[in-house]
mmCIF file of C-alpha atoms in Angstrom:
data_model
loop_
_atom_site.group_PDB
_atom_site.id
_atom_site.type_symbol
_atom_site.label_atom_id
_atom_site.label_comp_id
_atom_site.label_asym_id
_atom_site.label_seq_id
_atom_site.Cartn_x
_atom_site.Cartn_y
_atom_site.Cartn_z
ATOM 1 C CA MET N 101 -12.227 5.220 36.753
ATOM 2 C CA GLU N 102 -9.643 2.708 35.550
ATOM 3 C CA GLN N 103 -9.338 -0.623 37.316
ATOM 4 C CA TRP N 104 -5.865 -1.521 38.570
ATOM 5 C CA TYR N 105 -4.873 -5.042 39.614
ATOM 6 C CA THR N 106 -2.001 -6.548 41.531
ATOM 7 C CA VAL N 107 -0.210 -9.610 40.167
ATOM 8 C CA GLY N 108 -2.223 -11.782 42.556
ATOM 9 C CA GLU N 109 -5.515 -10.308 41.345
ATOM 10 C CA LEU N 110 -4.448 -10.750 37.702
ATOM 11 C CA ALA N 111 -3.602 -14.378 38.483
ATOM 12 C CA GLU N 112 -7.119 -14.906 39.865
ATOM 13 C CA LYS N 113 -8.777 -13.181 36.878
ATOM 14 C CA THR N 114 -6.753 -14.989 34.201
ATOM 15 C CA GLY N 115 -6.192 -18.375 35.841
ATOM 16 C CA ILE N 116 -2.437 -18.089 35.282
ATOM 17 C CA ALA N 117 -0.043 -18.958 38.118
ATOM 18 C CA GLU N 118 1.679 -15.922 39.673
ATOM 19 C CA PRO N 119 5.258 -16.920 38.744
ATOM 20 C CA THR N 120 4.192 -17.571 35.144
ATOM 21 C CA LEU N 121 2.268 -14.311 35.070
ATOM 22 C CA ARG N 122 5.337 -12.414 36.335
ATOM 23 C CA ARG N 123 7.441 -14.087 33.620
ATOM 24 C CA TYR N 124 4.918 -13.004 30.943
ATOM 25 C CA ILE N 125 4.918 -9.422 32.244
ATOM 26 C CA THR N 126 8.730 -9.351 32.309
ATOM 27 C CA LYS N 127 9.104 -10.766 28.776
ATOM 28 C CA PHE N 128 6.372 -8.586 27.277
ATOM 29 C CA HIS N 129 6.667 -5.485 29.507
ATOM 30 C CA PRO N 130 6.124 -2.940 26.669
ATOM 31 C CA TYR N 131 2.468 -4.052 26.448
ATOM 32 C CA PHE N 132 1.539 -3.387 30.072
ATOM 33 C CA ILE N 133 0.666 -0.133 31.838
ATOM 34 C CA SER N 134 1.576 -0.124 35.491
ATOM 35 C CA LYS N 135 1.760 2.150 38.494
ATOM 36 C CA GLY N 136 3.404 1.912 41.880
ATOM 37 C CA GLY N 137 6.701 0.504 43.120
ATOM 38 C CA ASN N 138 8.193 -2.952 42.676
ATOM 39 C CA ARG N 139 6.186 -4.828 45.330
ATOM 40 C CA ALA N 140 3.107 -2.590 45.198
ATOM 41 C CA LYS N 141 2.968 -2.510 41.416
ATOM 42 C CA LYS N 142 -0.500 -2.624 39.898
ATOM 43 C CA TYR N 143 -1.452 -3.191 36.291
ATOM 44 C CA GLU N 144 -4.235 -1.694 34.229
ATOM 45 C CA ALA N 145 -7.254 -3.867 33.366
ATOM 46 C CA ALA N 146 -6.090 -3.926 29.720
ATOM 47 C CA ALA N 147 -3.433 -6.428 30.870
ATOM 48 C CA ILE N 148 -6.043 -9.188 31.260
ATOM 49 C CA PRO N 149 -6.728 -9.829 27.543
ATOM 50 C CA ILE N 150 -3.013 -9.543 26.719
ATOM 51 C CA LEU N 151 -2.069 -12.088 29.369
ATOM 52 C CA GLY N 152 -4.885 -14.382 28.239
ATOM 53 C CA ARG N 153 -3.659 -14.181 24.635
ATOM 54 C CA ILE N 154 -0.051 -14.881 25.652
ATOM 55 C CA LYS N 155 -1.153 -17.967 27.616
ATOM 56 C CA ALA N 156 -3.308 -19.193 24.729
ATOM 57 C CA LEU N 157 -0.435 -18.816 22.255
ATOM 58 C CA TYR N 158 2.018 -20.650 24.540
ATOM 59 C CA ASP N 159 -0.594 -23.393 25.029
ATOM 60 C CA ALA N 160 -0.954 -23.617 21.234
ATOM 61 C CA GLY N 161 2.776 -24.375 20.972
ATOM 62 C CA TYR N 162 4.217 -20.994 19.984
ATOM 63 C CA GLU N 163 7.847 -20.210 20.816
ATOM 64 C CA THR N 164 8.575 -16.844 22.442
ATOM 65 C CA THR N 165 9.851 -15.219 19.219
ATOM 66 C CA GLY N 166 6.811 -16.265 17.171
ATOM 67 C CA LEU N 167 4.516 -15.317 20.016
ATOM 68 C CA ALA N 168 6.144 -11.871 20.251
ATOM 69 C CA GLU N 169 5.381 -11.248 16.569
ATOM 70 C CA VAL N 170 1.695 -12.137 17.048
ATOM 71 C CA ILE N 171 1.387 -9.963 20.165
ATOM 72 C CA ARG N 172 3.125 -7.081 18.353
ATOM 73 C CA ARG N 173 0.489 -7.221 15.606
ATOM 74 C CA GLU N 174 -2.489 -7.513 17.959
ATOM 75 C CA PHE N 175 -1.715 -5.102 20.813
ATOM 76 C CA PRO N 176 -0.258 -1.574 21.011
ATOM 77 C CA VAL N 177 3.144 -1.063 22.592
ATOM 78 C CA ILE N 178 3.146 1.291 25.591
ATOM 79 C CA ILE N 179 5.832 3.966 25.367
ATOM 80 C CA ASN N 180 6.963 5.424 28.664
ATOM 81 C CA ASP N 181 8.677 8.819 28.485
ATOM 82 C CA ASN N 182 10.535 8.111 31.770
ATOM 83 C CA LYS N 183 9.871 11.676 32.968
ATOM 84 C CA ARG N 184 7.548 10.624 35.798
ATOM 85 C CA ASP N 185 8.388 9.413 39.231
ATOM 86 C CA GLU N 186 7.920 5.631 39.444
ATOM 87 C CA THR N 187 5.259 6.008 42.115
ATOM 88 C CA GLU N 188 3.239 8.325 39.913
ATOM 89 C CA GLU N 189 0.415 6.745 37.989
ATOM 90 C CA SER N 190 1.145 6.335 34.294
ATOM 91 C CA HIS N 191 -1.563 7.456 31.932
ATOM 92 C CA SER N 192 -3.249 4.885 29.783
ATOM 93 C CA ALA N 193 -2.168 4.652 26.182
ATOM 94 C CA ARG N 194 -4.348 6.247 23.557
ATOM 95 C CA ALA N 195 -6.162 3.870 21.326
ATOM 96 C CA LEU N 196 -4.514 3.491 17.955
ATOM 97 C CA ALA N 197 -7.799 4.033 16.125
ATOM 98 C CA THR N 198 -11.285 4.799 17.361
ATOM 99 C CA THR N 199 -14.484 3.587 15.752
ATOM 100 C CA GLU N 200 -14.925 7.021 14.212
ATOM 101 C CA ASP N 201 -11.392 6.832 12.785
ATOM 102 C CA VAL N 202 -12.114 3.439 11.260
ATOM 103 C CA THR N 203 -15.397 4.711 9.793
ATOM 104 C CA GLU N 204 -13.602 7.725 8.305
ATOM 105 C CA LEU N 205 -10.864 5.482 6.904
ATOM 106 C CA LYS N 206 -13.469 3.222 5.300
ATOM 107 C CA LYS N 207 -15.136 6.257 3.729
ATOM 108 C CA VAL N 208 -11.842 7.557 2.370
ATOM 109 C CA LEU N 209 -10.868 4.117 1.066
ATOM 110 C CA THR N 210 -14.228 3.808 -0.681
ATOM 111 C CA GLU N 211 -13.678 7.181 -2.377
ATOM 112 C CA VAL N 212 -10.154 6.176 -3.399
ATOM 113 C CA ASN N 213 -11.421 2.877 -4.797
ATOM 114 C CA GLN N 214 -14.076 4.708 -6.828
ATOM 115 C CA LYS N 215 -11.478 7.107 -8.225
ATOM 116 C CA LEU N 216 -9.192 4.191 -9.043
ATOM 117 C CA ALA N 217 -12.018 2.448 -10.884
ATOM 118 C CA LYS N 218 -12.656 5.597 -12.946
ATOM 119 C CA GLN N 219 -8.934 5.901 -13.663
ATOM 120 C CA GLU N 220 -8.815 2.274 -14.793
ATOM 121 C CA GLU N 221 -11.754 2.866 -17.145
ATOM 122 C CA PHE N 222 -10.000 5.929 -18.545
ATOM 123 C CA ASN N 223 -6.771 3.960 -18.983
ATOM 124 C CA VAL N 224 -8.593 1.202 -20.880
ATOM 125 C CA LEU N 225 -10.204 3.762 -23.219
ATOM 126 C CA LEU N 226 -6.882 5.531 -23.703
ATOM 127 C CA ILE N 227 -5.078 2.293 -24.563
ATOM 128 C CA GLN N 228 -7.854 1.353 -26.980
ATOM 129 C CA LYS N 229 -7.601 4.781 -28.653
ATOM 130 C CA LEU N 230 -3.826 4.465 -28.961
ATOM 131 C CA GLU N 231 -4.141 0.981 -30.449
ATOM 132 C CA ASP N 232 -6.680 2.303 -32.994
ATOM 133 C CA GLN N 233 -4.328 5.128 -33.949
ATOM 134 C CA ASN N 234 -1.404 2.724 -34.232
ATOM 135 C CA ARG N 235 -3.442 0.402 -36.458
ATOM 136 C CA PHE N 236 -4.521 3.372 -38.645
ATOM 137 C CA ILE N 237 -0.920 4.546 -39.056
ATOM 138 C CA LYS N 238 0.271 1.039 -39.996
ATOM 139 C CA GLU N 239 -2.516 0.666 -42.550
ATOM 140 C CA ALA N 240 -1.783 4.111 -43.990
ATOM 141 C CA LEU N 241 1.876 3.218 -44.411
ATOM 142 C CA GLU N 242 1.158 -0.182 -45.948
ATOM 143 C CA ASN N 243 -1.651 0.980 -48.260
ATOM 144 C CA PRO N 244 -1.291 4.667 -49.005
ATOM 145 C CA PRO N 245 -4.479 6.337 -50.177
ATOM 146 C CA PRO N 246 -4.876 6.767 -53.985
ATOM 147 C CA LEU N 247 -4.540 10.533 -53.715
ATOM 148 C CA PHE N 248 -0.907 10.184 -52.730
ATOM 149 C CA LEU N 249 -0.275 7.844 -55.682
ATOM 150 C CA GLU N 250 -1.782 10.292 -58.149
ATOM 151 C CA LYS N 251 0.351 13.148 -56.870
ATOM 152 C CA LYS N 252 3.460 11.029 -57.071
ATOM 153 C CA THR N 253 2.617 10.029 -60.626
ATOM 154 C CA ASP N 254 1.993 13.676 -61.543
ATOM 155 C CA GLU N 255 5.310 14.658 -60.059
ATOM 156 C CA GLU N 256 7.093 11.880 -61.965
ATOM 157 C CA GLU N 257 5.526 12.998 -65.272
ATOM 158 C CA ALA N 258 6.454 16.603 -64.577
ATOM 159 C CA ALA N 259 9.997 15.515 -63.891
ATOM 160 C CA LYS N 260 10.264 13.610 -67.247
ATOM 161 C CA PRO N 261 10.533 16.660 -69.498
ATOM 162 C CA ALA N 262 13.206 18.081 -67.235
ATOM 163 C CA LYS N 263 15.155 14.831 -67.625
ATOM 164 C CA GLU N 264 14.665 14.937 -71.391
ATOM 165 C CA LEU N 265 15.934 18.540 -71.509
ATOM 166 C CA LYS N 266 19.065 17.415 -69.791
ATOM 167 C CA LYS N 267 19.722 14.878 -72.543
ATOM 168 C CA GLY N 268 21.881 16.039 -75.303
ATOM 169 C CA PHE N 269 20.626 17.236 -78.695
ATOM 170 C CA TRP N 270 21.528 14.026 -80.508
ATOM 171 C CA SER N 271 19.899 11.731 -77.935
ATOM 172 C CA ARG N 272 16.655 13.654 -78.260
ATOM 173 C CA LEU N 273 16.811 13.523 -82.004
ATOM 174 C CA PHE N 274 17.378 9.755 -82.181
ATOM 175 C CA LYS N 275 14.916 8.571 -79.635
#
């Protein structure tokens, strides 16, 4: 069963004066689960570490805005659907992530990291292959293989008689 504490009991547990504790609860109300009316209001035991953290941050010199950012990162916000009667007990907030969830997330992240490593290896090999092909093409263009030169020469020689046929009779006679 959940423990519920009045403001006075929270003050005893945390060592924070009641007026200060009320101010903290008012400023940071989305982080506290409560039940009961205004004077008979009780807060869930989860309020103790939040109040202790708020006090420690104020003692360390934090302003309210900076402190609110730290608290927002460290503790879940409680969302009230406002459909209950105020005297009805509000249910505690679900944990954002359980130990099993964190373990599962670690497992999934490990798998993703392994797949990313394999993809990076593949990318390196692919880039290397492309660079080799690029180098081969450049070399082929700069230094064509001898086979191409021979064909070109053969084609040029075959074209010579056709050029000579085009010359007139007299130009062929007086070479």
